[in-house]
Every structure is written in structure tokens, then in C-alpha cells.
GROMACS .gro file of C-alpha atoms in nm:
model
  472
    1MET     CA    1  16.347  11.514  14.274
    2THR     CA    2  16.658  11.580  14.066
    3VAL     CA    3  16.690  11.926  13.909
    4ALA     CA    4  16.854  11.895  13.568
    5GLN     CA    5  17.196  12.085  13.576
    6ARG     CA    6  17.161  12.407  13.344
    7PRO     CA    7  17.401  12.379  13.077
    8TRP     CA    8  17.727  12.603  13.134
    9TRP     CA    9  17.699  12.778  12.797
   10LYS     CA   10  17.352  12.937  12.873
   11ASP     CA   11  17.517  13.158  13.138
   12GLY     CA   12  17.851  13.240  12.951
   13ILE     CA   13  17.954  13.565  12.761
   14VAL     CA   14  18.146  13.464  12.455
   15TYR     CA   15  18.418  13.709  12.289
   16GLN     CA   16  18.511  13.623  11.954
   17ILE     CA   17  18.858  13.684  11.837
   18TYR     CA   18  18.987  13.694  11.495
   19PRO     CA   19  19.320  13.620  11.507
   20ALA     CA   20  19.488  13.800  11.214
   21SER     CA   21  19.365  14.134  11.365
   22PHE     CA   22  19.367  14.083  11.732
   23LYS     CA   23  19.725  14.137  11.855
   24ASP     CA   24  20.037  14.115  11.670
   25SER     CA   25  20.326  13.989  11.929
   26ASN     CA   26  20.638  13.975  11.724
   27GLY     CA   27  20.614  14.264  11.511
   28ASP     CA   28  20.536  14.091  11.166
   29GLY     CA   29  20.203  14.280  11.119
   30VAL     CA   30  19.998  13.970  11.170
   31GLY     CA   31  19.821  13.886  11.478
   32ASP     CA   32  19.893  13.559  11.619
   33LEU     CA   33  19.823  13.307  11.919
   34ASN     CA   34  20.095  13.467  12.148
   35GLY     CA   35  19.927  13.791  12.102
   36ILE     CA   36  19.604  13.637  12.218
   37ILE     CA   37  19.741  13.492  12.511
   38SER     CA   38  19.919  13.822  12.615
   39GLU     CA   39  19.556  13.973  12.639
   40LEU     CA   40  19.351  13.683  12.835
   41ASP     CA   41  19.382  13.882  13.146
   42TYR     CA   42  19.213  14.178  12.976
   43ILE     CA   43  18.944  13.943  12.810
   44ARG     CA   44  18.876  13.802  13.161
   45SER     CA   45  18.871  14.141  13.327
   46ILE     CA   46  18.566  14.257  13.087
   47GLY     CA   47  18.330  13.953  13.230
   48VAL     CA   48  18.413  13.712  12.948
   49ASP     CA   49  18.332  13.332  13.030
   50VAL     CA   50  18.432  13.162  12.677
   51ILE     CA   51  18.658  13.292  12.397
   52TRP     CA   52  18.582  13.176  12.037
   53ILE     CA   53  18.869  13.150  11.798
   54CYS     CA   54  18.807  13.198  11.438
   55PRO     CA   55  19.009  12.968  11.187
   56MET     CA   56  19.365  12.938  11.312
   57TYR     CA   57  19.424  12.628  11.077
   58ASP     CA   58  19.691  12.576  10.834
   59SER     CA   59  19.533  12.748  10.503
   60PRO     CA   60  19.637  12.930  10.214
   61GLN     CA   61  19.429  13.219  10.323
   62VAL     CA   62  19.212  13.273  10.003
   63ASP     CA   63  18.921  13.328  10.257
   64MET     CA   64  19.113  13.414  10.564
   65GLY     CA   65  19.138  13.060  10.709
   66TYR     CA   66  18.793  12.935  10.598
   67ASP     CA   67  18.973  12.729  10.348
   68VAL     CA   68  19.144  12.469  10.558
   69ARG     CA   69  19.458  12.300  10.428
   70ASP     CA   70  19.488  12.079  10.734
   71TYR     CA   71  19.270  12.075  11.045
   72GLU     CA   72  19.556  11.924  11.268
   73ASP     CA   73  19.799  12.200  11.212
   74VAL     CA   74  19.808  12.589  11.246
   75TYR     CA   75  19.872  12.877  11.013
   76ARG     CA   76  20.249  12.923  11.078
   77PRO     CA   77  20.225  13.294  11.107
   78TYR     CA   78  19.974  13.242  11.381
   79GLY     CA   79  20.191  13.001  11.557
   80THR     CA   80  20.196  12.614  11.626
   81VAL     CA   81  19.999  12.333  11.768
   82GLN     CA   82  20.208  12.366  12.101
   83ASP     CA   83  20.091  12.744  12.108
   84MET     CA   84  19.738  12.653  12.070
   85GLU     CA   85  19.784  12.385  12.345
   86ARG     CA   86  19.920  12.668  12.568
   87LEU     CA   87  19.642  12.902  12.491
   88ILE     CA   88  19.372  12.616  12.578
   89GLU     CA   89  19.586  12.580  12.901
   90GLU     CA   90  19.592  12.956  12.981
   91THR     CA   91  19.244  12.989  12.913
   92HIS     CA   92  19.126  12.726  13.124
   93SER     CA   93  19.370  12.844  13.402
   94ARG     CA   94  19.161  13.184  13.421
   95GLY     CA   95  18.826  13.008  13.463
   96MET     CA   96  18.740  13.050  13.090
   97LYS     CA   97  18.657  12.803  12.819
   98ILE     CA   98  18.747  12.817  12.453
   99ILE     CA   99  18.588  12.721  12.156
  100LEU     CA  100  18.695  12.694  11.781
  101ASP     CA  101  18.559  12.758  11.422
  102LEU     CA  102  18.464  12.418  11.267
  103VAL     CA  103  18.460  12.460  10.900
  104VAL     CA  104  18.363  12.133  10.733
  105ASN     CA  105  18.130  12.216  10.468
  106HIS     CA  106  18.437  12.246  10.253
  107THR     CA  107  18.812  12.257  10.248
  108SER     CA  108  19.094  12.435  10.080
  109ASP     CA  109  19.176  12.303   9.717
  110GLN     CA  110  19.539  12.234   9.888
  111HIS     CA  111  19.403  11.999  10.144
  112LYS     CA  112  19.555  11.661  10.086
  113TRP     CA  113  19.205  11.494  10.061
  114PHE     CA  114  19.110  11.717   9.758
  115GLN     CA  115  19.452  11.665   9.596
  116GLU     CA  116  19.405  11.295   9.602
  117SER     CA  117  19.031  11.346   9.497
  118ARG     CA  118  19.116  11.539   9.178
  119SER     CA  119  19.389  11.328   9.089
  120SER     CA  120  19.184  11.070   8.908
  121LYS     CA  121  18.818  10.918   8.881
  122ASP     CA  122  18.940  10.606   9.034
  123ASN     CA  123  19.097  10.756   9.354
  124PRO     CA  124  18.947  10.619   9.652
  125LYS     CA  125  18.892  10.972   9.769
  126ARG     CA  126  18.726  11.087   9.446
  127ASP     CA  127  18.377  11.054   9.624
  128TRP     CA  128  18.501  11.257   9.933
  129TYR     CA  129  18.409  11.571   9.729
  130ILE     CA  130  18.125  11.641   9.498
  131TRP     CA  131  18.191  11.577   9.125
  132ARG     CA  132  17.959  11.600   8.842
  133PRO     CA  133  17.981  11.565   8.467
  134ALA     CA  134  17.916  11.868   8.233
  135ARG     CA  135  17.574  11.930   8.068
  136TYR     CA  136  17.596  11.994   7.692
  137VAL     CA  137  17.354  12.247   7.521
  138ASP     CA  138  17.387  12.277   7.144
  139GLY     CA  139  17.728  12.119   7.191
  140VAL     CA  140  17.835  12.391   7.430
  141ARG     CA  141  17.963  12.260   7.785
  142LYS     CA  142  17.749  12.383   8.064
  143ALA     CA  143  17.781  12.361   8.462
  144PRO     CA  144  17.558  12.103   8.604
  145ASN     CA  145  17.315  12.351   8.738
  146ASN     CA  146  17.250  12.712   8.767
  147TRP     CA  147  17.349  12.794   9.115
  148VAL     CA  148  17.542  13.116   9.217
  149SER     CA  149  17.800  13.098   9.454
  150ASN     CA  150  17.818  13.294   9.781
  151PHE     CA  151  18.099  13.487   9.628
  152THR     CA  152  17.936  13.543   9.281
  153GLY     CA  153  17.958  13.327   8.980
  154SER     CA  154  17.898  12.965   8.940
  155VAL     CA  155  17.934  12.717   9.232
  156TRP     CA  156  18.079  12.486   8.969
  157GLU     CA  157  18.463  12.464   8.862
  158TRP     CA  158  18.566  12.264   8.558
  159ASP     CA  159  18.864  12.048   8.636
  160GLU     CA  160  19.048  11.991   8.303
  161HIS     CA  161  19.246  11.689   8.424
  162THR     CA  162  18.958  11.468   8.515
  163GLN     CA  163  18.689  11.631   8.275
  164GLU     CA  164  18.426  11.718   8.549
  165TYR     CA  165  18.295  11.978   8.766
  166TYR     CA  166  18.344  12.011   9.149
  167LEU     CA  167  18.114  12.195   9.339
  168HIS     CA  168  18.198  12.488   9.588
  169LEU     CA  169  17.932  12.690   9.743
  170PHE     CA  170  18.202  12.981   9.812
  171CYS     CA  171  18.532  13.026   9.653
  172PRO     CA  172  18.669  12.797   9.340
  173GLU     CA  173  18.937  12.724   9.621
  174GLN     CA  174  18.680  12.611   9.874
  175PRO     CA  175  18.556  12.273   9.729
  176ASP     CA  176  18.270  12.116   9.912
  177LEU     CA  177  18.317  11.794  10.104
  178ASN     CA  178  18.052  11.516  10.010
  179TRP     CA  179  17.880  11.460  10.346
  180GLU     CA  180  17.670  11.186  10.189
  181ASN     CA  181  17.993  10.958  10.199
  182PRO     CA  182  18.017  10.789  10.555
  183GLU     CA  183  18.401  10.761  10.511
  184THR     CA  184  18.414  11.154  10.465
  185ARG     CA  185  18.210  11.204  10.773
  186GLN     CA  186  18.420  10.993  10.994
  187ALA     CA  187  18.743  11.146  10.857
  188ILE     CA  188  18.585  11.505  10.943
  189TYR     CA  189  18.501  11.405  11.308
  190GLN     CA  190  18.840  11.263  11.370
  191SER     CA  191  19.069  11.528  11.210
  192ALA     CA  192  18.856  11.810  11.262
  193MET     CA  193  18.681  11.770  11.592
  194GLU     CA  194  18.824  11.494  11.810
  195PHE     CA  195  19.180  11.604  11.728
  196TRP     CA  196  19.092  11.938  11.912
  197LEU     CA  197  18.840  11.801  12.168
  198LYS     CA  198  19.096  11.558  12.311
  199ARG     CA  199  19.338  11.869  12.350
  200GLY     CA  200  19.079  12.053  12.577
  201VAL     CA  201  18.872  12.261  12.344
  202ASP     CA  202  18.552  12.305  12.493
  203GLY     CA  203  18.298  12.327  12.161
  204PHE     CA  204  18.280  12.463  11.832
  205ARG     CA  205  18.109  12.770  11.624
  206VAL     CA  206  18.003  12.541  11.329
  207ASP     CA  207  18.046  12.740  10.992
  208THR     CA  208  17.767  12.688  10.761
  209VAL     CA  209  17.620  12.408  10.948
  210ASN     CA  210  17.306  12.365  10.768
  211MET     CA  211  17.465  12.315  10.413
  212TYR     CA  212  17.585  11.955  10.454
  213SER     CA  213  17.292  11.783  10.289
  214LYS     CA  214  17.225  11.938   9.945
  215GLY     CA  215  16.936  11.746   9.824
  216ASP     CA  216  16.891  11.677   9.448
  217MET     CA  217  17.082  11.995   9.329
  218GLN     CA  218  16.820  12.100   9.063
  219ASP     CA  219  16.848  12.427   8.897
  220ALA     CA  220  16.725  12.730   9.101
  221PRO     CA  221  16.418  12.934   8.992
  222ILE     CA  222  16.511  13.255   8.812
  223THR     CA  223  16.520  13.554   9.041
  224ASP     CA  224  16.807  13.739   8.875
  225PRO     CA  225  16.743  13.774   8.497
  226GLY     CA  226  17.043  13.968   8.437
  227SER     CA  227  17.253  13.658   8.545
  228GLU     CA  228  17.310  13.308   8.451
  229TRP     CA  229  17.367  13.197   8.778
  230GLN     CA  230  17.086  13.210   9.020
  231PHE     CA  231  17.045  13.226   9.403
  232ALA     CA  232  16.982  12.852   9.569
  233GLY     CA  233  17.025  12.901   9.930
  234TYR     CA  234  16.687  12.742  10.008
  235GLN     CA  235  16.775  12.440   9.793
  236TYR     CA  236  17.138  12.351   9.921
  237CYS     CA  237  17.022  12.458  10.292
  238ASN     CA  238  16.866  12.219  10.545
  239GLY     CA  239  16.873  11.921  10.306
  240PRO     CA  240  16.704  11.596  10.390
  241ARG     CA  241  16.981  11.449  10.592
  242MET     CA  242  17.088  11.744  10.816
  243ASP     CA  243  16.931  11.597  11.149
  244GLU     CA  244  17.106  11.258  11.067
  245PHE     CA  245  17.452  11.423  11.028
  246LEU     CA  246  17.399  11.650  11.344
  247GLY     CA  247  17.303  11.355  11.548
  248GLU     CA  248  17.617  11.184  11.442
  249MET     CA  249  17.824  11.497  11.549
  250ASN     CA  250  17.655  11.519  11.880
  251GLN     CA  251  17.755  11.167  11.977
  252ILE     CA  252  18.086  11.291  11.985
  253LEU     CA  253  18.035  11.627  12.123
  254GLU     CA  254  17.811  11.473  12.417
  255LYS     CA  255  18.142  11.273  12.533
  256TYR     CA  256  18.335  11.625  12.593
  257ASP     CA  257  18.032  11.829  12.717
  258ALA     CA  258  18.092  12.045  12.436
  259MET     CA  259  17.898  12.362  12.316
  260THR     CA  260  17.795  12.413  11.964
  261VAL     CA  261  17.661  12.729  11.793
  262GLY     CA  262  17.562  12.679  11.421
  263GLU     CA  263  17.566  12.940  11.157
  264CYS     CA  264  17.245  12.872  11.001
  265PRO     CA  265  17.162  13.101  10.689
  266ASN     CA  266  16.869  13.089  10.461
  267THR     CA  267  16.637  12.917  10.723
  268LEU     CA  268  16.315  13.124  10.739
  269ASP     CA  269  16.105  12.845  10.904
  270MET     CA  270  16.128  12.894  11.266
  271ASN     CA  271  15.997  12.540  11.321
  272ARG     CA  272  16.328  12.424  11.134
  273VAL     CA  273  16.539  12.642  11.350
  274HIS     CA  274  16.394  12.495  11.644
  275GLN     CA  275  16.435  12.135  11.541
  276TYR     CA  276  16.816  12.217  11.546
  277VAL     CA  277  16.829  12.363  11.875
  278SER     CA  278  16.573  12.153  12.057
  279ALA     CA  279  16.715  12.017  12.396
  280LYS     CA  280  16.524  11.715  12.355
  281GLU     CA  281  16.656  11.641  11.996
  282LYS     CA  282  17.033  11.721  12.080
  283ARG     CA  283  17.144  11.861  11.765
  284LEU     CA  284  17.285  12.194  11.842
  285SER     CA  285  17.329  12.395  12.170
  286MET     CA  286  17.216  12.721  11.962
  287VAL     CA  287  17.230  12.881  11.632
  288PHE     CA  288  17.290  13.220  11.490
  289GLN     CA  289  16.987  13.375  11.308
  290PHE     CA  290  17.075  13.661  11.088
  291ASP     CA  291  16.741  13.838  11.087
  292VAL     CA  292  16.871  14.147  11.279
  293VAL     CA  293  17.222  14.193  11.084
  294ASP     CA  294  17.047  14.132  10.751
  295VAL     CA  295  16.770  14.399  10.804
  296GLY     CA  296  16.704  14.602  10.504
  297GLN     CA  297  16.938  14.421  10.278
  298GLY     CA  298  16.852  14.356   9.912
  299PRO     CA  299  16.870  14.059   9.690
  300TYR     CA  300  17.249  14.083   9.714
  301LYS     CA  301  17.363  14.164  10.092
  302PHE     CA  302  17.557  14.472   9.974
  303GLN     CA  303  17.266  14.637   9.791
  304THR     CA  304  17.135  14.847  10.077
  305THR     CA  305  17.198  15.191  10.254
  306PRO     CA  306  17.149  15.313  10.614
  307LYS     CA  307  16.807  15.417  10.523
  308ASN     CA  308  16.640  15.097  10.380
  309TRP     CA  309  16.505  15.022  10.713
  310THR     CA  310  16.306  15.149  10.979
  311LEU     CA  311  16.285  15.105  11.360
  312PRO     CA  312  15.973  14.860  11.354
  313ASP     CA  313  16.174  14.672  11.092
  314PHE     CA  314  16.451  14.626  11.359
  315LYS     CA  315  16.226  14.529  11.631
  316ARG     CA  316  16.041  14.259  11.423
  317ALA     CA  317  16.389  14.116  11.349
  318VAL     CA  318  16.491  14.118  11.707
  319ALA     CA  319  16.164  13.971  11.822
  320ARG     CA  320  16.198  13.702  11.586
  321THR     CA  321  16.532  13.590  11.732
  322GLN     CA  322  16.360  13.553  12.069
  323ASP     CA  323  16.106  13.317  11.979
  324LEU     CA  324  16.321  13.021  12.046
  325ILE     CA  325  16.327  13.077  12.414
  326ARG     CA  326  15.944  13.132  12.455
  327ALA     CA  327  15.712  12.849  12.547
  328PRO     CA  328  15.658  12.594  12.426
  329SER     CA  329  15.997  12.593  12.283
  330ASP     CA  330  16.266  12.398  12.457
  331GLY     CA  331  16.537  12.573  12.244
  332TRP     CA  332  16.807  12.838  12.326
  333THR     CA  333  16.928  13.154  12.116
  334THR     CA  334  17.205  13.383  12.066
  335VAL     CA  335  17.246  13.766  12.098
  336PHE     CA  336  17.473  13.934  11.854
  337LEU     CA  337  17.523  14.233  11.648
  338GLU     CA  338  17.866  14.174  11.523
  339ASN     CA  339  18.116  13.920  11.405
  340HIS     CA  340  18.397  13.859  11.131
  341ASP     CA  341  18.118  13.865  10.859
  342GLN     CA  342  17.949  14.205  10.954
  343SER     CA  343  18.016  14.588  10.946
  344ARG     CA  344  18.054  14.752  11.289
  345SER     CA  345  17.712  14.765  11.463
  346ILE     CA  346  17.760  15.154  11.581
  347THR     CA  347  17.800  15.246  11.227
  348ARG     CA  348  17.521  15.010  11.113
  349PHE     CA  349  17.248  15.057  11.334
  350THR     CA  350  17.301  15.414  11.506
  351SER     CA  351  17.558  15.677  11.389
  352ASP     CA  352  17.942  15.703  11.414
  353LEU     CA  353  17.932  16.070  11.425
  354PRO     CA  354  18.144  16.204  11.734
  355GLN     CA  355  17.849  16.354  11.896
  356HIS     CA  356  17.628  16.037  11.864
  357ARG     CA  357  17.895  15.741  11.890
  358VAL     CA  358  17.909  15.687  12.248
  359SER     CA  359  17.555  15.689  12.330
  360GLY     CA  360  17.455  15.469  12.023
  361GLY     CA  361  17.719  15.210  12.109
  362LYS     CA  362  17.582  15.227  12.499
  363MET     CA  363  17.235  15.198  12.363
  364LEU     CA  364  17.307  14.886  12.169
  365ALA     CA  365  17.488  14.743  12.445
  366LEU     CA  366  17.222  14.798  12.690
  367MET     CA  367  16.976  14.617  12.429
  368MET     CA  368  17.199  14.339  12.389
  369CYS     CA  369  17.227  14.267  12.762
  370ALA     CA  370  16.859  14.303  12.807
  371LEU     CA  371  16.779  14.027  12.559
  372SER     CA  372  16.757  13.635  12.667
  373GLY     CA  373  17.014  13.407  12.505
  374THR     CA  374  17.394  13.347  12.509
  375LEU     CA  375  17.572  13.712  12.446
  376PHE     CA  376  17.843  13.709  12.176
  377ILE     CA  377  18.069  14.018  12.173
  378TYR     CA  378  18.305  14.060  11.887
  379GLN     CA  379  18.672  14.201  11.951
  380GLY     CA  380  18.665  14.561  11.944
  381GLN     CA  381  18.266  14.591  12.025
  382GLU     CA  382  18.337  14.661  12.376
  383ILE     CA  383  18.531  14.990  12.303
  384GLY     CA  384  18.297  15.105  12.046
  385MET     CA  385  18.509  15.042  11.727
  386THR     CA  386  18.340  15.178  11.423
  387ASN     CA  387  18.370  15.117  11.024
  388PHE     CA  388  18.684  15.249  10.869
  389PRO     CA  389  18.638  15.590  10.725
  390GLU     CA  390  18.487  15.669  10.390
  391SER     CA  391  18.793  15.838  10.255
  392TRP     CA  392  18.975  15.485  10.217
  393ASP     CA  393  18.932  15.372   9.860
  394MET     CA  394  18.879  15.058   9.694
  395SER     CA  395  19.242  14.933   9.753
  396GLU     CA  396  19.185  14.910  10.125
  397PHE     CA  397  18.925  14.643  10.058
  398LYS     CA  398  19.102  14.317  10.123
  399ASP     CA  399  18.821  14.067  10.150
  400VAL     CA  400  18.755  13.831   9.886
  401ASP     CA  401  18.346  13.905   9.926
  402SER     CA  402  18.403  14.267   9.856
  403SER     CA  403  18.651  14.244   9.553
  404ASN     CA  404  18.434  13.980   9.406
  405TYR     CA  405  18.108  14.196   9.455
  406TYR     CA  406  18.288  14.505   9.316
  407LYS     CA  407  18.429  14.296   9.012
  408MET     CA  408  18.074  14.161   8.959
  409VAL     CA  409  17.921  14.522   8.947
  410ALA     CA  410  18.217  14.634   8.685
  411GLN     CA  411  18.138  14.343   8.454
  412ARG     CA  412  17.774  14.378   8.454
  413THR     CA  413  17.783  14.768   8.395
  414ASN     CA  414  18.065  14.772   8.178
  415ASN     CA  415  18.258  14.974   8.448
  416ASP     CA  416  17.981  15.228   8.463
  417PRO     CA  417  18.131  15.511   8.716
  418THR     CA  418  17.792  15.556   8.884
  419ALA     CA  419  17.746  15.183   8.941
  420LEU     CA  420  18.085  15.145   9.075
  421ALA     CA  421  18.042  15.452   9.302
  422ALA     CA  422  17.741  15.311   9.434
  423ALA     CA  423  17.903  14.955   9.482
  424HIS     CA  424  18.174  15.128   9.685
  425LYS     CA  425  17.924  15.303   9.881
  426SER     CA  426  17.749  14.984   9.980
  427LEU     CA  427  18.085  14.846  10.086
  428GLN     CA  428  18.163  15.137  10.294
  429HIS     CA  429  17.859  15.051  10.466
  430LEU     CA  430  17.845  14.669  10.493
  431ALA     CA  431  18.153  14.507  10.392
  432ARG     CA  432  18.311  14.245  10.618
  433ASP     CA  433  18.640  14.442  10.606
  434HIS     CA  434  18.521  14.661  10.859
  435ALA     CA  435  18.548  14.405  11.120
  436ARG     CA  436  18.867  14.297  11.024
  437VAL     CA  437  19.089  14.597  11.084
  438PRO     CA  438  19.353  14.551  11.366
  439MET     CA  439  19.208  14.577  11.719
  440SER     CA  440  19.257  14.936  11.880
  441TRP     CA  441  19.456  14.887  12.207
  442SER     CA  442  19.604  15.237  12.254
  443THR     CA  443  19.710  15.569  12.083
  444ALA     CA  444  20.061  15.404  12.043
  445PRO     CA  445  20.167  15.347  11.695
  446TYR     CA  446  19.957  15.088  11.488
  447ASN     CA  447  19.699  15.155  11.778
  448GLY     CA  448  19.890  14.903  11.984
  449PHE     CA  449  19.813  14.632  11.765
  450SER     CA  450  20.198  14.572  11.667
  451PRO     CA  451  20.487  14.678  11.887
  452PRO     CA  452  20.606  15.022  11.808
  453ASP     CA  453  20.924  14.877  11.663
  454ALA     CA  454  20.731  14.656  11.429
  455LYS     CA  455  20.941  14.507  11.130
  456GLU     CA  456  20.624  14.495  10.932
  457LYS     CA  457  20.309  14.739  10.900
  458PRO     CA  458  19.973  14.547  11.008
  459MET     CA  459  19.858  14.334  10.698
  460ILE     CA  460  19.541  14.554  10.718
  461LYS     CA  461  19.580  14.927  10.782
  462SER     CA  462  19.507  15.041  11.130
  463LEU     CA  463  19.248  15.282  11.196
  464SER     CA  464  19.329  15.629  11.327
  465SER     CA  465  19.301  15.691  11.708
  466ALA     CA  466  19.038  15.929  11.623
  467SER     CA  467  18.814  15.648  11.460
  468GLY     CA  468  18.934  15.353  11.629
  469SER     CA  469  19.007  15.426  12.003
  470ALA     CA  470  18.791  15.316  12.287
  471CYS     CA  471  18.458  15.536  12.338
  472PHE     CA  472  18.363  15.402  12.663
   0.00000   0.00000   0.00000
């Protein structure tokens, strides 16, 4: 009787690295690949088995690299393809594996594919993206449907040159690829996946993995009467061809024994989640469920406070993430409290007051390590980094999601000071910016993120040593 070999990714600890804010090796104020290489021994020393690199691809950086201009090149301030090849080699030489972010729901509007697609309606790549004619109501041009973008506003952008709208579930600078087109899919598999798998990458964290098949794109129900644009996440996620698309991807991934962890928002049905991670179905190795990090959030994620949830709420959310490893499930799950899209867990779930910070951080770490599933740690989480100080004003919030939310509140309330103060308070609690400040390495200038003689200050202000240094 042959015992099936246990997949390597079930026993690994994954450490997520956000290149821009991890380690600046050359003093230009931006983290880079050589900075990551310089700290691989440290990463290995804390028990990490796999490193996950957030997007390092060539990008205009509208959404910090999640707007890819070229899958086969590297954002120059981070380094070069040769630097990436060295990072892969150095990681493997230390007995660790490396996975990349796979961002293929959309590209940058500067990607050559989209530049061709928008050049004319007759271009061979026109159908590589999702274009629709306008609707007209009483002679007034309207978007094809009422969906709201993940970053506020409509998901549709008017293209004056070709007189049609294109779809962008995120920023206007992030047009959605048309996965219904087989040519598009093959180009994605070759350029975004095999280019890096052939260079030794061990898998991918798959961004917005359940958004590729968008269904019939009918209007969403009215859930926000004060807005023209409505939440449609349950319509464009988990569409009718998702299993087919993931099956195609897996045919490539299996050749390399690659792991995948899919970002799977707007999926309340646990049976659907199980279908994605079933060992028998072979679609994804595991997924991120957001029940825990979303606990207590309002209709829009920033509309919450630390007291909007109770301990039983938190317990139920944690228990739900464990359902995928309970019989009769043949799936697998993930354990995480932080990533590049979340605020810091000590601030979010315990208290970052000096008298509570250490014990709160240790309690969360113990809970995570006691749960079943692949453990994911975000850079700085292991030393107890917290949200940046409440004294920082709105000028310090650099993320597009934060700025768009604040602008939306300003527009809806005619710049009402009370509403804007509440919006600022919400961002102090939940903004993605908190996870994106430079990593704290020491009490040296810039907390050791940049060399002491750096030519440029870090692109995002460093935390003071009192707020950002190690607590364990």
C-alpha cells in the first residue's frame, strides 16, 4: 500500500514581503530585491519555509504594483530580472521556497496589451479586455451597469477615442482582462505564469482569483440609496466559468509542483470555497478567507470602530476558517491576521498601549500557531509592529484606497468636518497604509530600513522606534 506524499505547502510557514517597505539597500528610499536578499538569513532564522513576494513587476505604481505594465520585467527601483533570478537562487540555497503575487484579473492601462486594445475597435486585441457601449437614458450617456468599484466610483471608464466603456473593478488605471477570450488566457499563462515558473518560482498567491468569470453583468440591487453605484461583489465573483479557468491554470502549475493560495473575497458559501480547495478537484491549494480580518466591518470596510465586534464574533469567524479541514472536507486552509491590505493585528484585535502590546502580540501569535492550516506571517508581525500613530494626519495616508475613501466622504457630505473627522478615525484604525510603512530593523536612523547615509528619505515615513521596534 502506497501512502500519498503530503504536499510540501501544508507544513510550511510563509513570510510575506512587501518590497517597497522591506529593506532599502541603496539609499534611494525604496525597498528593493537586494535588500530582501540581504535579510534572507534573518528570515530563515525565524523558522520561515516560504517567502511570498508582493508584486515586483514593472508598473506605474498607481496601486503599488497591482497594476502590472509588464509581467516579464521588474519595477526598476526594485531591481532587474537578473536580481529576481538571484533572489530565487539565494532563497533556494537556504532551503526555502519562493512564491510571487499573480495579478491577472487586470493589468495596468499602460500594458502593451491594453494599449493595443484601446487603439481601435478593429484591433486584434480589442476583445482581450471588457468593452461595452454606453446606455442612454433620456439622451444622457450612462455606464453599462451600476456596479461600484472596489476603490469607489463606477467600474466603467469612458474611452473617448473608441466611444465605449471599459471595465475596471479597481482603479480606472487597472482595466479588467477578458478571460472569456481563449487567446487572452493563453497569453496570461505564458507571460505571467510560465515566464517565472521556468525561472524556479515555486507557486503564486493569486490575486482576486474568483473574479475572472463575471457572469452577465446585470445591475446590482440597491443597497446604498445615497449612491448611483452599488455593491456587486456577489455578482462578479465566483462566476459560471471559474472552475474551468482554474482547471486550465492547474494543468500548468502541476508540471512544476507549484502551490497556489487564492484571494477569495465575497464568498459566503462554504461549499463553494470547498470546491476551490478540494484535493480531488485540483483547482487551488488553499484560499484566503477574510472572515477574521473583516470582523465588525460595516457596508464599506472602513466604516467600523474597535468596539464594533465582540469576542464571540471573533471566535465564530476563526471557527469558520477551520471548516475546510474538518471531515468530510478534503481541502486545506490558511491562518493569517495580517497582510498588505490589513492594518496591524495588535492594534486591530488587542491593544497597542505599551502595557498591553507585548502580551497582546504573544496571545495572537499563540492562537495562530495553535490553529490548523498553512501559517502566513506578514513582515513586521513577528516583532509586534503596530499601526502608525494617531497624530499622523491625512497627508501620511498614501494608499489609493485610503485617499479615495476620504474623497468620497468629502463629496457626499460637502466637506462636513464631523464626517471627515470620522473618516480619518476609521482610516487610523483600518487603512492599508499601516502595513506599508518601512520595516523596523533597529533603532538606527530610518529604523534601519535605509542606510544611515541614505540619499533619500523612505518613500513612506518610518515609525519612531517607540512605535515600530521589536517588542518580543
